[in-house]
C-alpha positions as a printed Julia matrix, in Angstrom:
158×3 Matrix{Float64}:
  -4.65   9.0   20.38
  -8.13   7.78  21.2
 -10.7    9.99  19.41
 -12.71  10.14  22.64
  -9.83  11.95  24.31
  -9.9   14.76  21.75
 -11.84  17.99  22.26
 -14.03  19.69  19.69
 -13.52  23.35  18.93
 -16.69  24.2   20.87
 -15.37  22.34  23.93
 -12.07  24.22  23.72
 -13.93  27.52  23.33
 -16.06  26.77  26.4
 -13.13  25.63  28.53
 -10.54  28.2   27.43
 -12.6   31.34  26.96
 -11.02  31.96  23.54
 -13.22  32.58  20.53
 -13.31  29.92  17.83
 -11.83  32.46  15.4
  -8.84  32.92  17.73
  -8.31  29.15  17.9
  -8.38  28.87  14.12
  -5.97  31.8   13.84
  -3.59  30.39  16.45
  -3.61  27.1   14.58
  -2.89  28.87  11.27
   0.17  30.61  12.74
   1.46  27.46  14.44
   0.72  28.26  18.09
  -1.69  25.39  18.72
  -1.96  22.05  16.91
  -5.2   20.48  15.76
  -6.08  17.33  13.91
  -8.98  16.82  11.54
 -11.72  14.23  11.46
 -12.65  12.5    8.21
 -15.25  15.27   7.76
 -12.66  18.02   8.26
 -13.69  19.06  11.78
 -10.95  20.23  14.14
 -10.02  18.17  17.16
  -7.63  19.24  19.91
  -5.69  17.26  22.48
  -6.49  18.28  26.05
  -2.97  19.73  26.44
  -4.02  22.57  24.13
  -5.84  24.09  27.13
  -2.48  24.6   28.87
  -1.0   26.14  25.74
  -3.95  28.51  25.5
  -3.6   29.49  29.17
   0.07  30.17  28.46
  -0.82  32.27  25.41
  -3.28  34.33  27.46
  -0.7   34.91  30.21
   1.98  35.79  27.66
  -0.33  38.25  25.9
  -1.16  39.85  29.26
   2.56  40.29  29.91
   2.85  41.94  26.5
   4.6   39.27  24.44
   3.98  39.38  20.71
   2.75  36.32  18.86
   6.27  35.84  17.46
   7.71  35.89  20.99
   5.03  33.46  22.15
   5.82  31.13  19.24
   9.52  31.22  20.18
   8.71  30.4   23.81
   6.36  27.56  22.86
   8.95  26.11  20.5
  11.13  25.38  23.54
   8.5   23.12  25.11
   8.85  19.37  24.68
   6.86  17.88  21.81
   7.06  14.28  23.0
   5.2   14.91  26.25
   2.89  17.33  28.01
   4.89  20.23  29.49
   5.46  20.02  33.22
   5.31  22.72  35.85
   9.12  22.93  35.62
   8.9   23.54  31.85
   6.43  26.38  32.36
   8.45  27.82  35.27
  11.62  27.94  33.17
   9.82  30.06  30.58
   8.05  32.32  33.08
  11.34  33.16  34.84
  12.44  34.84  31.62
   9.47  37.19  31.9
  10.6   38.7   35.21
  12.82  41.33  33.61
  10.09  42.39  31.21
   7.57  42.66  34.03
  10.01  44.71  36.1
  10.46  47.1   33.14
   6.7   47.37  32.67
   6.17  48.12  36.36
   8.82  50.85  36.23
   7.27  52.32  33.07
   3.78  52.34  34.53
   5.08  53.87  37.77
   6.78  56.64  35.78
   3.58  57.21  33.81
   1.51  57.33  37.0
   3.9   59.75  38.65
   4.07  61.91  35.53
   0.31  62.06  35.3
   0.11  63.12  38.93
   2.33  66.13  38.25
   0.66  66.98  34.94
  -2.84  66.77  36.37
  -1.6   68.76  39.35
  -0.64  71.73  37.16
  -4.22  71.97  35.92
  -3.69  72.32  32.17
  -4.29  68.65  31.29
  -2.68  69.3   27.9
   0.77  68.22  26.75
   0.23  70.5   23.72
   0.04  73.61  25.88
   1.75  72.47  29.04
   4.51  74.84  30.1
   6.05  72.13  32.29
   6.09  69.03  30.03
   5.96  70.71  26.63
   6.73  74.43  26.73
   5.66  76.29  23.56
   4.7   72.91  22.01
   8.39  72.22  21.34
   7.77  68.5   20.92
   5.59  69.11  17.84
   8.69  70.11  15.86
  10.19  66.69  16.58
   7.28  64.97  14.85
   6.4   62.35  17.42
   3.98  64.23  19.6
   4.37  64.75  23.3
   3.61  61.12  24.08
   6.48  59.94  21.91
   9.02  61.66  24.1
   7.44  62.01  27.5
   5.92  58.58  28.02
   8.14  55.66  29.08
   9.09  53.48  26.09
   7.07  50.43  27.17
   3.96  52.53  27.64
   4.16  54.33  24.3
   4.57  51.08  22.32
   1.62  50.19  20.15
  -0.45  47.56  21.93
  -0.57  44.18  20.19
  -3.55  43.71  17.93
  -6.51  41.51  18.77
  -6.54  37.84  19.44
């Protein structure tokens, strides 16, 4: 590829909104490719901007980096992915998004009833956690009363 067609890390940062540290990390874990100049500076093909947009969307949906890597591995390597390639992957997210919507709806509705009782405390709440019964189960009230997708640990950083 013509060196003039490659982007520097600062150009990718400016155009993608990702921090340089995130780009270096994503390269180290195999999510985005980079080449090096004779002086060791990173250079990226323009298509990396699409991959980064995909990574941002996937992270917003809640995919882990391992899940994102698996999805990206299904994209063609011999050409830039097309809209059809991206659509095929995004269709698989529909079920996950539906589950997340249901979980957030349940959380919202549960908060409405909890806030409505006035105690604002799952530790003392006679409706959601009478006599702090959940404490004996070791997970805390959130571990049992929140929908599974909502009580998951959020993915770290990047």
